[in-house]
mmCIF file of C-alpha atoms in Angstrom:
data_model
loop_
_atom_site.group_PDB
_atom_site.id
_atom_site.type_symbol
_atom_site.label_atom_id
_atom_site.label_comp_id
_atom_site.label_asym_id
_atom_site.label_seq_id
_atom_site.Cartn_x
_atom_site.Cartn_y
_atom_site.Cartn_z
ATOM 1 C CA MET A 1 -299.891 -27.810 -87.521
ATOM 2 C CA SER A 2 -302.557 -25.200 -87.016
ATOM 3 C CA THR A 3 -304.410 -27.401 -84.548
ATOM 4 C CA ILE A 4 -301.890 -26.682 -81.820
ATOM 5 C CA THR A 5 -304.539 -25.805 -79.284
ATOM 6 C CA ASP A 6 -308.201 -26.147 -78.519
ATOM 7 C CA PRO A 7 -310.251 -23.488 -80.346
ATOM 8 C CA THR A 8 -313.346 -23.813 -78.217
ATOM 9 C CA SER A 9 -312.167 -23.828 -74.662
ATOM 10 C CA ALA A 10 -314.651 -20.948 -74.793
ATOM 11 C CA VAL A 11 -317.367 -23.547 -74.491
ATOM 12 C CA ALA A 12 -316.436 -23.225 -70.804
ATOM 13 C CA SER A 13 -315.616 -19.570 -70.426
ATOM 14 C CA ASN A 14 -318.687 -17.751 -69.089
ATOM 15 C CA ALA A 15 -318.524 -16.417 -65.564
ATOM 16 C CA PRO A 16 -320.840 -18.454 -63.290
ATOM 17 C CA SER A 17 -323.108 -16.805 -60.741
ATOM 18 C CA ALA A 18 -321.707 -16.687 -57.239
ATOM 19 C CA ALA A 19 -324.526 -18.902 -55.959
ATOM 20 C CA ASP A 20 -324.088 -21.601 -58.572
ATOM 21 C CA GLU A 21 -321.655 -23.891 -56.763
ATOM 22 C CA LEU A 22 -322.739 -26.853 -58.878
ATOM 23 C CA TYR A 23 -320.801 -25.393 -61.782
ATOM 24 C CA GLU A 24 -317.498 -25.218 -59.981
ATOM 25 C CA ALA A 25 -315.403 -27.836 -61.802
ATOM 26 C CA ARG A 26 -314.741 -31.074 -59.947
ATOM 27 C CA ASN A 27 -311.421 -32.481 -61.185
ATOM 28 C CA GLU A 28 -311.007 -36.161 -60.417
ATOM 29 C CA GLY A 29 -309.092 -39.291 -61.362
ATOM 30 C CA LEU A 30 -310.433 -42.748 -62.186
ATOM 31 C CA ALA A 31 -308.352 -45.920 -61.845
ATOM 32 C CA LEU A 32 -308.447 -47.994 -65.037
ATOM 33 C CA PRO A 33 -307.492 -51.620 -65.718
ATOM 34 C CA GLY A 34 -303.796 -52.223 -66.279
ATOM 35 C CA GLY A 35 -302.713 -49.543 -63.850
ATOM 36 C CA ARG A 36 -303.732 -46.624 -66.041
ATOM 37 C CA THR A 37 -305.506 -43.492 -64.772
ATOM 38 C CA LEU A 38 -308.154 -41.345 -66.437
ATOM 39 C CA SER A 39 -308.211 -37.682 -65.444
ATOM 40 C CA TYR A 40 -311.520 -35.930 -65.934
ATOM 41 C CA SER A 41 -313.435 -32.807 -65.018
ATOM 42 C CA HIS A 42 -317.165 -32.383 -64.578
ATOM 43 C CA SER A 43 -319.561 -29.716 -63.376
ATOM 44 C CA GLY A 44 -323.270 -29.228 -63.029
ATOM 45 C CA PRO A 45 -325.841 -31.551 -61.410
ATOM 46 C CA PRO A 46 -324.463 -35.115 -61.628
ATOM 47 C CA ASP A 47 -327.986 -36.568 -61.788
ATOM 48 C CA SER A 48 -329.037 -34.397 -64.737
ATOM 49 C CA GLU A 49 -330.497 -36.265 -67.695
ATOM 50 C CA LEU A 50 -328.993 -33.679 -70.078
ATOM 51 C CA VAL A 51 -325.273 -34.335 -70.613
ATOM 52 C CA VAL A 52 -322.597 -32.586 -72.648
ATOM 53 C CA LEU A 53 -319.375 -34.489 -73.309
ATOM 54 C CA TRP A 54 -316.502 -32.298 -74.493
ATOM 55 C CA CYS A 55 -313.396 -33.640 -76.308
ATOM 56 C CA HIS A 56 -310.458 -31.249 -76.122
ATOM 57 C CA GLY A 57 -307.969 -30.418 -78.862
ATOM 58 C CA LEU A 58 -304.188 -30.608 -78.996
ATOM 59 C CA PHE A 59 -302.264 -28.986 -76.150
ATOM 60 C CA SER A 60 -305.328 -28.787 -73.962
ATOM 61 C CA VAL A 61 -307.052 -30.730 -71.191
ATOM 62 C CA GLY A 62 -310.586 -31.493 -70.102
ATOM 63 C CA ASP A 63 -311.937 -28.361 -68.418
ATOM 64 C CA THR A 64 -315.505 -27.813 -67.233
ATOM 65 C CA ALA A 65 -314.989 -24.658 -65.191
ATOM 66 C CA LYS A 66 -317.171 -21.654 -66.006
ATOM 67 C CA PRO A 67 -319.608 -23.252 -68.465
ATOM 68 C CA ASN A 68 -321.714 -21.023 -70.652
ATOM 69 C CA GLN A 69 -325.162 -19.763 -69.700
ATOM 70 C CA ALA A 70 -326.932 -22.231 -71.987
ATOM 71 C CA PHE A 71 -325.518 -25.111 -69.940
ATOM 72 C CA ARG A 72 -326.537 -23.598 -66.626
ATOM 73 C CA LYS A 73 -330.035 -22.650 -67.787
ATOM 74 C CA ARG A 74 -330.620 -26.231 -68.927
ATOM 75 C CA GLY A 75 -328.966 -27.824 -65.879
ATOM 76 C CA VAL A 76 -326.410 -29.677 -68.001
ATOM 77 C CA HIS A 77 -324.025 -32.209 -66.498
ATOM 78 C CA PHE A 78 -320.841 -31.112 -68.289
ATOM 79 C CA ILE A 79 -318.086 -33.730 -68.654
ATOM 80 C CA ALA A 80 -314.594 -33.440 -70.168
ATOM 81 C CA ALA A 81 -311.836 -36.035 -69.828
ATOM 82 C CA ASP A 82 -308.146 -35.673 -70.656
ATOM 83 C CA LEU A 83 -307.498 -37.721 -73.796
ATOM 84 C CA PRO A 84 -304.986 -40.615 -73.657
ATOM 85 C CA GLY A 85 -301.461 -39.314 -73.016
ATOM 86 C CA TRP A 86 -302.590 -35.748 -72.324
ATOM 87 C CA GLY A 87 -302.768 -34.000 -68.956
ATOM 88 C CA GLY A 88 -303.349 -36.470 -66.160
ATOM 89 C CA THR A 89 -304.548 -39.392 -68.312
ATOM 90 C CA SER A 90 -302.101 -42.251 -68.811
ATOM 91 C CA PRO A 91 -300.649 -42.930 -72.257
ATOM 92 C CA MET A 92 -302.197 -45.651 -74.385
ATOM 93 C CA PRO A 93 -301.262 -49.259 -73.592
ATOM 94 C CA SER A 94 -298.569 -50.721 -75.808
ATOM 95 C CA GLY A 95 -299.976 -51.920 -79.117
ATOM 96 C CA ALA A 96 -303.380 -50.267 -78.599
ATOM 97 C CA THR A 97 -304.956 -47.839 -81.047
ATOM 98 C CA PHE A 98 -306.320 -44.411 -80.192
ATOM 99 C CA PRO A 99 -309.982 -45.241 -81.004
ATOM 100 C CA GLU A 100 -310.064 -48.418 -78.910
ATOM 101 C CA THR A 101 -308.260 -46.762 -75.982
ATOM 102 C CA PHE A 102 -310.445 -43.666 -76.031
ATOM 103 C CA LEU A 103 -313.679 -45.693 -76.192
ATOM 104 C CA SER A 104 -312.515 -48.005 -73.416
ATOM 105 C CA ASP A 105 -311.562 -45.048 -71.195
ATOM 106 C CA LEU A 106 -314.835 -43.278 -71.913
ATOM 107 C CA ARG A 107 -316.926 -46.359 -71.261
ATOM 108 C CA ALA A 108 -315.211 -46.799 -67.890
ATOM 109 C CA LEU A 109 -315.915 -43.150 -67.062
ATOM 110 C CA PHE A 110 -319.611 -43.365 -67.938
ATOM 111 C CA GLU A 111 -319.987 -46.635 -66.036
ATOM 112 C CA HIS A 112 -318.484 -44.823 -63.049
ATOM 113 C CA LEU A 113 -320.704 -41.744 -63.388
ATOM 114 C CA TYR A 114 -323.896 -43.595 -64.394
ATOM 115 C CA PRO A 115 -323.683 -47.048 -62.744
ATOM 116 C CA ALA A 116 -327.446 -47.662 -62.913
ATOM 117 C CA TYR A 117 -327.667 -47.039 -66.668
ATOM 118 C CA ASP A 118 -330.191 -49.180 -68.532
ATOM 119 C CA ALA A 119 -330.499 -48.546 -72.267
ATOM 120 C CA ALA A 120 -334.142 -49.636 -72.263
ATOM 121 C CA THR A 121 -335.258 -47.128 -69.641
ATOM 122 C CA SER A 122 -332.616 -44.394 -69.640
ATOM 123 C CA LYS A 123 -333.741 -40.817 -70.230
ATOM 124 C CA LEU A 124 -330.207 -39.493 -70.735
ATOM 125 C CA ARG A 125 -329.764 -37.154 -73.673
ATOM 126 C CA ILE A 126 -326.090 -36.812 -74.536
ATOM 127 C CA TYR A 127 -324.519 -34.103 -76.678
ATOM 128 C CA VAL A 128 -320.974 -34.809 -77.825
ATOM 129 C CA ALA A 129 -318.740 -31.947 -78.926
ATOM 130 C CA GLY A 130 -315.106 -31.401 -79.811
ATOM 131 C CA GLY A 131 -312.725 -28.749 -81.032
ATOM 132 C CA SER A 132 -310.041 -29.178 -83.690
ATOM 133 C CA PHE A 133 -308.215 -32.480 -83.032
ATOM 134 C CA GLY A 134 -310.940 -33.179 -80.472
ATOM 135 C CA THR A 135 -313.484 -33.489 -83.273
ATOM 136 C CA CYS A 136 -311.890 -36.858 -84.092
ATOM 137 C CA PRO A 137 -312.619 -38.529 -80.718
ATOM 138 C CA ALA A 138 -316.011 -36.788 -80.725
ATOM 139 C CA GLN A 139 -316.880 -38.429 -84.038
ATOM 140 C CA ILE A 140 -315.444 -41.762 -82.883
ATOM 141 C CA VAL A 141 -317.758 -41.941 -79.861
ATOM 142 C CA CYS A 142 -320.769 -40.719 -81.817
ATOM 143 C CA GLY A 143 -320.366 -43.365 -84.515
ATOM 144 C CA ALA A 144 -319.124 -46.223 -82.339
ATOM 145 C CA PRO A 145 -321.101 -49.487 -82.328
ATOM 146 C CA TYR A 146 -323.273 -49.677 -79.233
ATOM 147 C CA ASP A 147 -321.625 -52.855 -78.001
ATOM 148 C CA ARG A 148 -318.409 -50.846 -77.667
ATOM 149 C CA PHE A 149 -320.046 -47.763 -76.128
ATOM 150 C CA PRO A 150 -323.570 -48.616 -74.944
ATOM 151 C CA TYR A 151 -324.254 -45.035 -73.845
ATOM 152 C CA GLY A 152 -324.064 -44.043 -77.511
ATOM 153 C CA ARG A 153 -327.753 -44.914 -77.835
ATOM 154 C CA GLN A 154 -328.452 -41.758 -75.829
ATOM 155 C CA ILE A 155 -326.416 -39.438 -78.087
ATOM 156 C CA VAL A 156 -328.695 -36.974 -79.850
ATOM 157 C CA ALA A 157 -326.240 -34.531 -81.415
ATOM 158 C CA LEU A 158 -322.611 -33.970 -82.376
ATOM 159 C CA LEU A 159 -321.038 -30.494 -82.498
ATOM 160 C CA LEU A 160 -317.747 -30.160 -84.381
ATOM 161 C CA ALA A 161 -315.773 -26.907 -84.099
ATOM 162 C CA ALA A 162 -312.827 -26.418 -86.491
ATOM 163 C CA PRO A 163 -313.449 -30.008 -87.639
ATOM 164 C CA MET A 164 -311.193 -32.699 -89.017
ATOM 165 C CA THR A 165 -312.171 -35.652 -91.202
ATOM 166 C CA PRO A 166 -311.329 -39.335 -90.620
ATOM 167 C CA PHE A 167 -308.151 -39.689 -92.660
ATOM 168 C CA HIS A 168 -308.703 -43.439 -93.165
ATOM 169 C CA GLU A 169 -312.014 -42.687 -94.906
ATOM 170 C CA ASP A 170 -311.373 -39.320 -96.565
ATOM 171 C CA VAL A 171 -308.841 -40.522 -99.129
ATOM 172 C CA HIS A 172 -308.354 -36.979 -100.395
ATOM 173 C CA TYR A 173 -307.730 -35.473 -96.952
ATOM 174 C CA GLY A 174 -304.262 -34.346 -98.063
ATOM 175 C CA ARG A 175 -305.795 -31.883 -100.505
ATOM 176 C CA SER A 176 -307.451 -30.091 -97.598
ATOM 177 C CA LEU A 177 -304.275 -29.571 -95.598
ATOM 178 C CA THR A 178 -301.972 -26.600 -95.785
ATOM 179 C CA TRP A 179 -298.375 -27.435 -96.628
ATOM 180 C CA ARG A 180 -297.375 -27.232 -92.948
ATOM 181 C CA ASP A 181 -300.207 -29.513 -91.856
ATOM 182 C CA TRP A 182 -299.511 -31.952 -94.693
ATOM 183 C CA VAL A 183 -295.926 -32.329 -93.504
ATOM 184 C CA GLY A 184 -296.901 -32.494 -89.827
ATOM 185 C CA VAL A 185 -299.658 -35.121 -89.898
ATOM 186 C CA GLY A 186 -299.951 -36.160 -93.550
ATOM 187 C CA PRO A 187 -298.013 -38.825 -95.460
ATOM 188 C CA PRO A 188 -294.512 -37.694 -94.353
ATOM 189 C CA ALA A 189 -295.453 -38.209 -90.707
ATOM 190 C CA ARG A 190 -296.374 -41.804 -91.521
ATOM 191 C CA VAL A 191 -293.362 -42.589 -93.680
ATOM 192 C CA LEU A 192 -290.409 -41.251 -91.685
ATOM 193 C CA PRO A 193 -289.211 -43.784 -89.079
ATOM 194 C CA PHE A 194 -289.110 -43.382 -85.284
ATOM 195 C CA ASN A 195 -291.858 -40.739 -85.333
ATOM 196 C CA LEU A 196 -289.111 -38.320 -86.331
ATOM 197 C CA LEU A 197 -291.239 -35.322 -87.335
ATOM 198 C CA ALA A 198 -293.225 -35.280 -84.112
ATOM 199 C CA ARG A 199 -290.048 -35.556 -82.043
ATOM 200 C CA VAL A 200 -288.462 -32.632 -83.877
ATOM 201 C CA VAL A 201 -291.571 -30.512 -83.333
ATOM 202 C CA LYS A 202 -291.567 -31.473 -79.664
ATOM 203 C CA LEU A 203 -287.996 -30.213 -79.278
ATOM 204 C CA ALA A 204 -288.991 -26.914 -80.871
ATOM 205 C CA ILE A 205 -292.172 -26.396 -78.845
ATOM 206 C CA GLN A 206 -291.133 -27.743 -75.456
ATOM 207 C CA PRO A 207 -289.284 -24.594 -74.298
ATOM 208 C CA LYS A 208 -292.308 -22.509 -75.277
ATOM 209 C CA LEU A 209 -294.539 -24.497 -72.925
ATOM 210 C CA LYS A 210 -292.250 -24.371 -69.917
ATOM 211 C CA ASP A 211 -294.609 -22.006 -68.084
ATOM 212 C CA VAL A 212 -297.828 -20.046 -68.559
ATOM 213 C CA PRO A 213 -296.230 -16.735 -69.708
ATOM 214 C CA ALA A 214 -294.215 -18.564 -72.370
ATOM 215 C CA ALA A 215 -297.273 -20.510 -73.536
ATOM 216 C CA GLU A 216 -299.377 -17.366 -73.689
ATOM 217 C CA LYS A 217 -296.724 -15.655 -75.799
ATOM 218 C CA LEU A 218 -296.789 -18.574 -78.251
ATOM 219 C CA LEU A 219 -300.585 -18.552 -78.293
ATOM 220 C CA ARG A 220 -300.787 -14.846 -79.055
ATOM 221 C CA ALA A 221 -298.196 -15.135 -81.820
ATOM 222 C CA MET A 222 -300.071 -17.994 -83.471
ATOM 223 C CA TYR A 223 -303.624 -16.726 -83.243
ATOM 224 C CA PHE A 224 -304.493 -13.480 -81.510
ATOM 225 C CA ASP A 225 -301.922 -11.292 -83.255
ATOM 226 C CA HIS A 226 -303.354 -12.341 -86.633
ATOM 227 C CA MET A 227 -307.029 -11.716 -86.002
ATOM 228 C CA THR A 228 -308.870 -9.557 -88.481
ATOM 229 C CA ASP A 229 -310.611 -6.443 -87.209
ATOM 230 C CA GLU A 230 -313.966 -8.174 -87.639
ATOM 231 C CA GLU A 231 -312.886 -11.166 -85.566
ATOM 232 C CA LYS A 232 -311.575 -8.856 -82.847
ATOM 233 C CA VAL A 233 -315.024 -7.273 -82.692
ATOM 234 C CA HIS A 234 -316.638 -10.720 -82.294
ATOM 235 C CA PHE A 235 -314.099 -11.620 -79.590
ATOM 236 C CA ALA A 236 -314.827 -8.404 -77.684
ATOM 237 C CA ALA A 237 -318.587 -8.984 -77.946
ATOM 238 C CA TRP A 238 -318.164 -12.518 -76.602
ATOM 239 C CA ARG A 239 -316.095 -11.238 -73.661
ATOM 240 C CA GLU A 240 -318.828 -8.748 -72.819
ATOM 241 C CA ARG A 241 -321.568 -11.414 -72.999
ATOM 242 C CA SER A 242 -319.615 -13.880 -70.910
ATOM 243 C CA GLY A 243 -318.216 -11.482 -68.346
ATOM 244 C CA ALA A 244 -314.644 -12.514 -69.156
ATOM 245 C CA GLN A 245 -311.936 -10.007 -68.380
ATOM 246 C CA GLU A 246 -309.508 -8.927 -71.095
ATOM 247 C CA GLY A 247 -306.712 -11.497 -71.278
ATOM 248 C CA GLU A 248 -308.584 -14.113 -69.217
ATOM 249 C CA PHE A 249 -309.367 -16.376 -72.159
ATOM 250 C CA GLU A 250 -305.766 -16.339 -73.370
ATOM 251 C CA ARG A 251 -304.404 -17.034 -69.891
ATOM 252 C CA ARG A 252 -306.724 -19.979 -69.321
ATOM 253 C CA MET A 253 -305.796 -21.487 -72.672
ATOM 254 C CA ALA A 254 -302.113 -21.063 -71.833
ATOM 255 C CA GLU A 255 -302.636 -22.763 -68.461
ATOM 256 C CA GLY A 256 -304.236 -25.704 -70.244
ATOM 257 C CA MET A 257 -301.366 -25.907 -72.716
ATOM 258 C CA VAL A 258 -298.773 -26.172 -69.947
ATOM 259 C CA LYS A 259 -300.839 -28.693 -68.001
ATOM 260 C CA SER A 260 -301.424 -30.850 -71.087
ATOM 261 C CA VAL A 261 -297.760 -31.851 -71.393
ATOM 262 C CA ALA A 262 -296.563 -31.388 -67.817
ATOM 263 C CA GLY A 263 -296.549 -35.137 -67.176
ATOM 264 C CA SER A 264 -296.082 -36.660 -70.611
ATOM 265 C CA TRP A 265 -295.724 -35.844 -74.311
ATOM 266 C CA ALA A 266 -297.174 -39.215 -75.300
ATOM 267 C CA GLY A 267 -300.435 -37.702 -76.493
ATOM 268 C CA PHE A 268 -298.726 -35.265 -78.819
ATOM 269 C CA LEU A 269 -296.294 -37.868 -80.149
ATOM 270 C CA GLY A 270 -299.253 -40.081 -81.044
ATOM 271 C CA THR A 271 -301.166 -37.378 -82.939
ATOM 272 C CA ALA A 272 -300.483 -38.616 -86.477
ATOM 273 C CA ASP A 273 -301.249 -42.236 -85.561
ATOM 274 C CA ALA A 274 -304.506 -41.128 -83.917
ATOM 275 C CA LEU A 275 -305.579 -39.145 -86.987
ATOM 276 C CA HIS A 276 -304.809 -42.014 -89.366
ATOM 277 C CA ALA A 277 -306.347 -44.775 -87.236
ATOM 278 C CA ASP A 278 -309.311 -46.812 -88.425
ATOM 279 C CA TRP A 279 -312.324 -45.645 -86.415
ATOM 280 C CA GLY A 280 -314.121 -48.972 -86.887
ATOM 281 C CA PHE A 281 -316.789 -47.479 -89.138
ATOM 282 C CA LYS A 282 -317.223 -45.109 -92.067
ATOM 283 C CA ILE A 283 -319.471 -42.069 -91.942
ATOM 284 C CA GLU A 284 -321.088 -42.981 -95.254
ATOM 285 C CA ASP A 285 -321.948 -46.466 -93.928
ATOM 286 C CA LEU A 286 -323.505 -45.479 -90.592
ATOM 287 C CA ASP A 287 -326.773 -47.273 -89.867
ATOM 288 C CA GLU A 288 -330.034 -45.376 -89.630
ATOM 289 C CA GLU A 289 -329.952 -44.990 -85.840
ATOM 290 C CA HIS A 290 -326.451 -43.491 -85.893
ATOM 291 C CA ALA A 291 -327.073 -41.412 -89.014
ATOM 292 C CA LYS A 292 -330.143 -39.654 -87.590
ATOM 293 C CA LYS A 293 -328.101 -37.870 -84.886
ATOM 294 C CA ARG A 294 -327.843 -34.125 -85.503
ATOM 295 C CA VAL A 295 -324.401 -32.951 -86.645
ATOM 296 C CA VAL A 296 -323.465 -29.266 -86.411
ATOM 297 C CA VAL A 297 -320.227 -28.286 -88.176
ATOM 298 C CA ILE A 298 -318.734 -24.968 -87.021
ATOM 299 C CA VAL A 299 -315.828 -23.505 -88.981
ATOM 300 C CA GLY A 300 -314.024 -20.228 -89.552
ATOM 301 C CA THR A 301 -313.938 -19.182 -93.188
ATOM 302 C CA GLY A 302 -310.242 -18.326 -92.858
ATOM 303 C CA ASP A 303 -309.296 -21.629 -91.176
ATOM 304 C CA THR A 304 -307.959 -23.123 -94.401
ATOM 305 C CA SER A 305 -307.438 -26.816 -93.575
ATOM 306 C CA MET A 306 -310.517 -27.186 -91.402
ATOM 307 C CA PHE A 307 -312.726 -25.228 -93.776
ATOM 308 C CA ARG A 308 -311.825 -27.579 -96.612
ATOM 309 C CA MET A 309 -312.335 -30.691 -94.478
ATOM 310 C CA SER A 310 -315.692 -29.386 -93.265
ATOM 311 C CA ARG A 311 -317.008 -29.815 -96.821
ATOM 312 C CA TYR A 312 -316.453 -33.568 -96.613
ATOM 313 C CA LEU A 313 -318.243 -33.839 -93.283
ATOM 314 C CA VAL A 314 -321.239 -31.782 -94.363
ATOM 315 C CA ASP A 315 -321.535 -33.825 -97.547
ATOM 316 C CA ASN A 316 -321.323 -37.203 -95.794
ATOM 317 C CA TYR A 317 -323.202 -36.813 -92.511
ATOM 318 C CA LYS A 318 -326.868 -37.274 -93.411
ATOM 319 C CA ASN A 319 -328.332 -34.932 -90.780
ATOM 320 C CA SER A 320 -325.787 -32.128 -90.833
ATOM 321 C CA LYS A 321 -325.730 -28.382 -91.012
ATOM 322 C CA VAL A 322 -322.790 -25.984 -91.228
ATOM 323 C CA VAL A 323 -322.226 -22.748 -89.344
ATOM 324 C CA GLU A 324 -319.601 -20.630 -91.087
ATOM 325 C CA ILE A 325 -318.057 -17.778 -89.133
ATOM 326 C CA GLU A 326 -315.794 -15.025 -90.402
ATOM 327 C CA GLY A 327 -312.320 -15.550 -88.961
ATOM 328 C CA GLY A 328 -309.573 -18.074 -88.367
ATOM 329 C CA HIS A 329 -308.998 -21.162 -86.239
ATOM 330 C CA LEU A 330 -310.503 -19.648 -83.076
ATOM 331 C CA ALA A 331 -313.464 -17.956 -84.744
ATOM 332 C CA GLY A 332 -316.003 -20.511 -83.564
ATOM 333 C CA ALA A 333 -315.133 -19.880 -79.933
ATOM 334 C CA TRP A 334 -316.800 -16.476 -79.985
ATOM 335 C CA SER A 335 -320.120 -17.938 -81.154
ATOM 336 C CA MET A 336 -320.287 -21.268 -79.311
ATOM 337 C CA ASP A 337 -322.564 -19.929 -76.574
ATOM 338 C CA LYS A 338 -325.150 -18.882 -79.162
ATOM 339 C CA ILE A 339 -324.710 -22.109 -81.145
ATOM 340 C CA TRP A 340 -325.392 -24.155 -78.004
ATOM 341 C CA GLU A 341 -328.512 -22.102 -77.313
ATOM 342 C CA ASP A 342 -329.744 -22.638 -80.880
ATOM 343 C CA THR A 343 -328.974 -26.368 -80.780
ATOM 344 C CA PHE A 344 -330.753 -26.892 -77.471
ATOM 345 C CA ALA A 345 -333.727 -24.861 -78.735
ATOM 346 C CA GLU A 346 -333.923 -27.080 -81.825
ATOM 347 C CA LEU A 347 -333.586 -30.417 -80.049
ATOM 348 C CA GLU A 348 -334.805 -29.773 -76.502
ATOM 349 C CA GLY A 349 -337.514 -27.202 -77.127
ATOM 350 C CA ARG A 350 -337.831 -23.534 -76.274
ATOM 351 C CA SER A 351 -334.963 -22.173 -74.194
ATOM 352 C CA PRO A 352 -335.841 -21.708 -70.515
ATOM 353 C CA SER A 353 -335.653 -18.277 -68.990
ATOM 354 C CA ALA A 354 -332.493 -17.270 -67.152
#
């Protein structure tokens, strides 16, 4: 499907200053119950009260290297974990669902990073964000009951780039999907036995992710070769703002793609089940405390499936706004730095000087 890779890796693509060692990514592993391991990356001051949690998309991993200027100006503690079965994180336990595994992993991570947390006195302000497939776990953690993820009380905003709806709630989700996406993760993916469709796709894609040059070739063929002239202008402007060299963004995405399946394809093979899983709540039924959190929906006008699904999210989240950007699946990446600045300015006050 068109969500093959993470459209907003660019959330972490600005060149840091040479003196800012705090924003060199620290990539670590956390032992979990049952012999599983959670792989995660974080950068920025670990004692910061302003936290951004990033949920990556398909064929990507948690990456907090080179965060944007808005994060560094605000002193954000930037956290991104590999989702279950992707990168260095162990596959889900047998019989477990994606939502319960993800929330359990995330709770263990936050208990590790913030062991002294007390909901009554904590001054943490957490922003949760995700790109493409990653908007599903981002929404899961934002809407989760607080007994399952106590740190959720500190979540103030949710940013969804190239967003997807909860299929178990959006009964008309199939109408939003392109034909290719409908076959890949829609009803056929749930009906055919032995996860047949996903295994066929794996066989087709696996040789194209054997190394970084092969992955970059696939990436360019899927996205960059089809950019409109206007989107290319936005991409070039973003590179200039961020200090990224030509080809750097594509190479880093390709590196993440290879790393995401180097140890296991379990995450990919579980994609359809994850998208169709019951999140444990419905957006329309969220209580007042959950519903008041700010929701920013970012979508490219040419990103057919995600653009259609964004309508459902904007209509159902009570405190939402939409940012539409000319372009395709990656269009939001070239504006995420500005969107973060605007969101912080709205919810944290006037932006500090550089």
